[in-house]
């Protein structure tokens, strides 16, 4: 996230664009919106509709855990529409575009936003399986007991974020969030995981790709992170997904490229460098090999 402070005038100006990038809001502006923060890594929006009740798209660089407190509505995440209602938990992974479709007048939610680096530092056991489960089904309806526990957890986190004079504030916040995620993970995955070695490798590979695809395009990089050979990693991914490891990386890059083109706030050259290509020509060849047309032609066809 950028460190500069954006004024409320800047906020209104961005509302008129195609995409509103939440990563451009500093924690200073979040504080102006009665939002609780620990730098840019932990952000608690106690009344989500204050920010999200607008007719435009939000780009999310944080992992968002939303607890729906009142009302109902529909939200589109990267083109897929989800129905959300009171007592639902809605989890949006990072690098996603969220568009409000319909929200009831009484809609209200509490949202915890965590940077990916912060989540990685939490070192959640078996987080790969948890993350993959949420990618498949980001909306979970909670029973009364679980809802009460998670609501209490949000309240405790909010109170701790307010305790700026607490010498152990960061440590308390860290352990509260870790306990919160474990509680939710237990509700979502109550059984002890039993999976084969190939599935474990595939899930870990997919998680690494999500964190590194813009900078690292080779299977060798991910295999090195897993302390495995590229051939073995490729075989595991192929057996579990039906796609090659190279295709998984390429498809993620292509997905990001298309979203960036539609946002219309970057040139093709800027997108190429953002996605880790040496030059725009290499990016153009990659895009055409994946999509079938050049970036500019694809944009003309999809405006």
JSON list of C-alpha atoms in Angstrom, two decimals, residues 15-134:
[
{"chain": "A", "resi": 15, "resn": "UNK", "atom": "CA", "xyz": [-15.29, 6.84, -7.21]},
{"chain": "A", "resi": 16, "resn": "UNK", "atom": "CA", "xyz": [-15.98, 7.89, -10.79]},
{"chain": "A", "resi": 17, "resn": "UNK", "atom": "CA", "xyz": [-13.45, 5.49, -12.32]},
{"chain": "A", "resi": 18, "resn": "UNK", "atom": "CA", "xyz": [-13.82, 1.91, -13.46]},
{"chain": "A", "resi": 19, "resn": "UNK", "atom": "CA", "xyz": [-11.85, 0.46, -10.56]},
{"chain": "A", "resi": 20, "resn": "UNK", "atom": "CA", "xyz": [-11.20, 1.76, -7.04]},
{"chain": "A", "resi": 21, "resn": "UNK", "atom": "CA", "xyz": [-7.92, 0.35, -5.75]},
{"chain": "A", "resi": 22, "resn": "UNK", "atom": "CA", "xyz": [-8.14, -0.13, -1.98]},
{"chain": "A", "resi": 23, "resn": "UNK", "atom": "CA", "xyz": [-4.38, -0.64, -1.88]},
{"chain": "A", "resi": 24, "resn": "UNK", "atom": "CA", "xyz": [-4.03, 3.10, -2.56]},
{"chain": "A", "resi": 25, "resn": "UNK", "atom": "CA", "xyz": [-5.69, 4.02, 0.72]},
{"chain": "A", "resi": 26, "resn": "UNK", "atom": "CA", "xyz": [-3.22, 4.56, 3.51]},
{"chain": "A", "resi": 27, "resn": "UNK", "atom": "CA", "xyz": [-3.98, 3.62, 7.10]},
{"chain": "A", "resi": 28, "resn": "UNK", "atom": "CA", "xyz": [-4.26, 7.37, 7.76]},
{"chain": "A", "resi": 29, "resn": "UNK", "atom": "CA", "xyz": [-7.33, 7.61, 5.54]},
{"chain": "A", "resi": 30, "resn": "UNK", "atom": "CA", "xyz": [-8.77, 4.45, 7.05]},
{"chain": "A", "resi": 31, "resn": "UNK", "atom": "CA", "xyz": [-8.53, 6.16, 10.44]},
{"chain": "A", "resi": 32, "resn": "UNK", "atom": "CA", "xyz": [-10.44, 9.14, 9.07]},
{"chain": "A", "resi": 33, "resn": "UNK", "atom": "CA", "xyz": [-13.21, 6.69, 8.17]},
{"chain": "A", "resi": 34, "resn": "UNK", "atom": "CA", "xyz": [-13.47, 5.49, 11.80]},
{"chain": "A", "resi": 35, "resn": "UNK", "atom": "CA", "xyz": [-11.53, 2.36, 10.91]},
{"chain": "A", "resi": 36, "resn": "UNK", "atom": "CA", "xyz": [-9.08, 0.62, 13.23]},
{"chain": "A", "resi": 37, "resn": "UNK", "atom": "CA", "xyz": [-5.59, -0.15, 11.91]},
{"chain": "A", "resi": 38, "resn": "UNK", "atom": "CA", "xyz": [-2.20, -1.54, 12.71]},
{"chain": "A", "resi": 39, "resn": "UNK", "atom": "CA", "xyz": [-0.17, 0.15, 9.98]},
{"chain": "A", "resi": 40, "resn": "UNK", "atom": "CA", "xyz": [-1.25, -1.20, 6.59]},
{"chain": "A", "resi": 41, "resn": "UNK", "atom": "CA", "xyz": [-1.15, -4.87, 7.60]},
{"chain": "A", "resi": 42, "resn": "UNK", "atom": "CA", "xyz": [-4.20, -5.19, 9.84]},
{"chain": "A", "resi": 43, "resn": "UNK", "atom": "CA", "xyz": [-7.28, -3.10, 9.05]},
{"chain": "A", "resi": 44, "resn": "UNK", "atom": "CA", "xyz": [-10.66, -3.53, 10.73]},
{"chain": "A", "resi": 45, "resn": "UNK", "atom": "CA", "xyz": [-13.66, -1.91, 9.04]},
{"chain": "A", "resi": 46, "resn": "UNK", "atom": "CA", "xyz": [-16.40, -2.03, 11.64]},
{"chain": "A", "resi": 47, "resn": "UNK", "atom": "CA", "xyz": [-19.09, -0.82, 9.22]},
{"chain": "A", "resi": 48, "resn": "UNK", "atom": "CA", "xyz": [-18.30, -2.12, 5.76]},
{"chain": "A", "resi": 49, "resn": "UNK", "atom": "CA", "xyz": [-21.16, -0.37, 3.96]},
{"chain": "A", "resi": 50, "resn": "UNK", "atom": "CA", "xyz": [-19.46, 2.98, 4.66]},
{"chain": "A", "resi": 51, "resn": "UNK", "atom": "CA", "xyz": [-16.81, 1.98, 2.12]},
{"chain": "A", "resi": 52, "resn": "UNK", "atom": "CA", "xyz": [-18.45, -0.60, -0.11]},
{"chain": "A", "resi": 53, "resn": "UNK", "atom": "CA", "xyz": [-21.90, 0.85, -0.69]},
{"chain": "A", "resi": 54, "resn": "UNK", "atom": "CA", "xyz": [-20.82, 2.31, -4.05]},
{"chain": "A", "resi": 55, "resn": "UNK", "atom": "CA", "xyz": [-21.44, 1.36, -7.68]},
{"chain": "A", "resi": 56, "resn": "UNK", "atom": "CA", "xyz": [-17.91, 0.58, -8.82]},
{"chain": "A", "resi": 57, "resn": "UNK", "atom": "CA", "xyz": [-15.27, -2.12, -8.59]},
{"chain": "A", "resi": 58, "resn": "UNK", "atom": "CA", "xyz": [-12.77, -2.52, -5.76]},
{"chain": "A", "resi": 59, "resn": "UNK", "atom": "CA", "xyz": [-9.34, -4.05, -6.28]},
{"chain": "A", "resi": 60, "resn": "UNK", "atom": "CA", "xyz": [-8.22, -5.89, -3.15]},
{"chain": "A", "resi": 61, "resn": "UNK", "atom": "CA", "xyz": [-4.58, -6.45, -2.27]},
{"chain": "A", "resi": 62, "resn": "UNK", "atom": "CA", "xyz": [-5.48, -7.68, 1.21]},
{"chain": "A", "resi": 63, "resn": "UNK", "atom": "CA", "xyz": [-7.19, -10.88, 2.29]},
{"chain": "A", "resi": 64, "resn": "UNK", "atom": "CA", "xyz": [-10.64, -9.83, 3.53]},
{"chain": "A", "resi": 65, "resn": "UNK", "atom": "CA", "xyz": [-12.73, -11.72, 6.10]},
{"chain": "A", "resi": 66, "resn": "UNK", "atom": "CA", "xyz": [-16.24, -10.23, 6.22]},
{"chain": "A", "resi": 67, "resn": "UNK", "atom": "CA", "xyz": [-18.86, -11.07, 8.83]},
{"chain": "A", "resi": 68, "resn": "UNK", "atom": "CA", "xyz": [-22.33, -10.08, 7.57]},
{"chain": "A", "resi": 69, "resn": "UNK", "atom": "CA", "xyz": [-24.14, -8.48, 10.50]},
{"chain": "A", "resi": 70, "resn": "UNK", "atom": "CA", "xyz": [-27.38, -7.30, 8.87]},
{"chain": "A", "resi": 71, "resn": "UNK", "atom": "CA", "xyz": [-29.18, -7.45, 5.56]},
{"chain": "A", "resi": 72, "resn": "UNK", "atom": "CA", "xyz": [-28.27, -9.30, 2.38]},
{"chain": "A", "resi": 73, "resn": "UNK", "atom": "CA", "xyz": [-26.93, -8.74, -1.09]},
{"chain": "A", "resi": 74, "resn": "UNK", "atom": "CA", "xyz": [-24.91, -9.97, -4.04]},
{"chain": "A", "resi": 75, "resn": "UNK", "atom": "CA", "xyz": [-21.23, -9.35, -4.73]},
{"chain": "A", "resi": 76, "resn": "UNK", "atom": "CA", "xyz": [-19.24, -10.30, -7.83]},
{"chain": "A", "resi": 77, "resn": "UNK", "atom": "CA", "xyz": [-15.66, -11.48, -7.33]},
{"chain": "A", "resi": 78, "resn": "UNK", "atom": "CA", "xyz": [-13.66, -11.65, -10.56]},
{"chain": "A", "resi": 79, "resn": "UNK", "atom": "CA", "xyz": [-16.90, -12.08, -12.49]},
{"chain": "A", "resi": 80, "resn": "UNK", "atom": "CA", "xyz": [-18.49, -14.78, -10.27]},
{"chain": "A", "resi": 81, "resn": "UNK", "atom": "CA", "xyz": [-21.55, -13.62, -8.31]},
{"chain": "A", "resi": 82, "resn": "UNK", "atom": "CA", "xyz": [-22.12, -14.70, -4.69]},
{"chain": "A", "resi": 83, "resn": "UNK", "atom": "CA", "xyz": [-25.20, -14.28, -2.52]},
{"chain": "A", "resi": 84, "resn": "UNK", "atom": "CA", "xyz": [-24.40, -13.05, 1.00]},
{"chain": "A", "resi": 85, "resn": "UNK", "atom": "CA", "xyz": [-26.81, -12.84, 3.93]},
{"chain": "A", "resi": 86, "resn": "UNK", "atom": "CA", "xyz": [-26.87, -12.14, 7.66]},
{"chain": "A", "resi": 87, "resn": "UNK", "atom": "CA", "xyz": [-24.70, -14.59, 9.62]},
{"chain": "A", "resi": 88, "resn": "UNK", "atom": "CA", "xyz": [-22.52, -15.40, 6.58]},
{"chain": "A", "resi": 89, "resn": "UNK", "atom": "CA", "xyz": [-18.74, -15.29, 6.60]},
{"chain": "A", "resi": 90, "resn": "UNK", "atom": "CA", "xyz": [-17.41, -14.06, 3.26]},
{"chain": "A", "resi": 91, "resn": "UNK", "atom": "CA", "xyz": [-13.69, -14.45, 2.55]},
{"chain": "A", "resi": 92, "resn": "UNK", "atom": "CA", "xyz": [-12.04, -12.70, -0.41]},
{"chain": "A", "resi": 93, "resn": "UNK", "atom": "CA", "xyz": [-8.47, -13.61, -1.26]},
{"chain": "A", "resi": 94, "resn": "UNK", "atom": "CA", "xyz": [-5.93, -11.00, -2.32]},
{"chain": "A", "resi": 95, "resn": "UNK", "atom": "CA", "xyz": [-5.51, -9.74, -5.89]},
{"chain": "A", "resi": 96, "resn": "UNK", "atom": "CA", "xyz": [-9.25, -9.91, -6.56]},
{"chain": "A", "resi": 97, "resn": "UNK", "atom": "CA", "xyz": [-11.72, -7.43, -8.03]},
{"chain": "A", "resi": 98, "resn": "UNK", "atom": "CA", "xyz": [-14.97, -7.10, -6.07]},
{"chain": "A", "resi": 99, "resn": "UNK", "atom": "CA", "xyz": [-18.10, -5.41, -7.46]},
{"chain": "A", "resi": 100, "resn": "UNK", "atom": "CA", "xyz": [-21.23, -4.74, -5.44]},
{"chain": "A", "resi": 101, "resn": "UNK", "atom": "CA", "xyz": [-24.30, -6.02, -7.31]},
{"chain": "A", "resi": 102, "resn": "UNK", "atom": "CA", "xyz": [-27.20, -5.52, -4.91]},
{"chain": "A", "resi": 103, "resn": "UNK", "atom": "CA", "xyz": [-27.25, -4.65, -1.23]},
{"chain": "A", "resi": 104, "resn": "UNK", "atom": "CA", "xyz": [-30.29, -4.26, 0.98]},
{"chain": "A", "resi": 105, "resn": "UNK", "atom": "CA", "xyz": [-30.81, -0.89, 2.64]},
{"chain": "A", "resi": 106, "resn": "UNK", "atom": "CA", "xyz": [-29.99, -2.34, 6.06]},
{"chain": "A", "resi": 107, "resn": "UNK", "atom": "CA", "xyz": [-26.83, -4.11, 4.89]},
{"chain": "A", "resi": 108, "resn": "UNK", "atom": "CA", "xyz": [-23.94, -3.96, 7.35]},
{"chain": "A", "resi": 109, "resn": "UNK", "atom": "CA", "xyz": [-20.78, -6.00, 7.76]},
{"chain": "A", "resi": 110, "resn": "UNK", "atom": "CA", "xyz": [-17.59, -6.06, 9.78]},
{"chain": "A", "resi": 111, "resn": "UNK", "atom": "CA", "xyz": [-14.47, -6.67, 7.69]},
{"chain": "A", "resi": 112, "resn": "UNK", "atom": "CA", "xyz": [-10.99, -7.69, 8.76]},
{"chain": "A", "resi": 113, "resn": "UNK", "atom": "CA", "xyz": [-8.36, -6.96, 6.10]},
{"chain": "A", "resi": 114, "resn": "UNK", "atom": "CA", "xyz": [-4.95, -8.63, 6.39]},
{"chain": "A", "resi": 115, "resn": "UNK", "atom": "CA", "xyz": [-1.91, -8.23, 4.15]},
{"chain": "A", "resi": 116, "resn": "UNK", "atom": "CA", "xyz": [-0.59, -11.45, 2.64]},
{"chain": "A", "resi": 117, "resn": "UNK", "atom": "CA", "xyz": [2.77, -10.97, 4.35]},
{"chain": "A", "resi": 118, "resn": "UNK", "atom": "CA", "xyz": [1.03, -10.71, 7.72]},
{"chain": "A", "resi": 119, "resn": "UNK", "atom": "CA", "xyz": [-0.96, -13.90, 7.09]},
{"chain": "A", "resi": 120, "resn": "UNK", "atom": "CA", "xyz": [2.25, -15.70, 6.12]},
{"chain": "A", "resi": 121, "resn": "UNK", "atom": "CA", "xyz": [3.85, -14.63, 9.41]},
{"chain": "A", "resi": 122, "resn": "UNK", "atom": "CA", "xyz": [0.93, -16.16, 11.31]},
{"chain": "A", "resi": 123, "resn": "UNK", "atom": "CA", "xyz": [2.23, -19.56, 10.12]},
{"chain": "A", "resi": 124, "resn": "UNK", "atom": "CA", "xyz": [-1.19, -21.23, 10.20]},
{"chain": "A", "resi": 125, "resn": "UNK", "atom": "CA", "xyz": [-0.88, -25.03, 10.24]},
{"chain": "A", "resi": 126, "resn": "UNK", "atom": "CA", "xyz": [-2.22, -26.66, 7.05]},
{"chain": "A", "resi": 127, "resn": "UNK", "atom": "CA", "xyz": [-3.14, -23.23, 5.67]},
{"chain": "A", "resi": 128, "resn": "UNK", "atom": "CA", "xyz": [-2.81, -24.48, 2.09]},
{"chain": "A", "resi": 129, "resn": "UNK", "atom": "CA", "xyz": [-5.86, -26.74, 2.40]},
{"chain": "A", "resi": 130, "resn": "UNK", "atom": "CA", "xyz": [-7.77, -23.98, 4.18]},
{"chain": "A", "resi": 131, "resn": "UNK", "atom": "CA", "xyz": [-6.99, -21.43, 1.46]},
{"chain": "A", "resi": 132, "resn": "UNK", "atom": "CA", "xyz": [-7.89, -23.82, -1.35]},
{"chain": "A", "resi": 133, "resn": "UNK", "atom": "CA", "xyz": [-11.22, -24.61, 0.32]},
{"chain": "A", "resi": 134, "resn": "UNK", "atom": "CA", "xyz": [-12.07, -20.90, 0.55]}
]
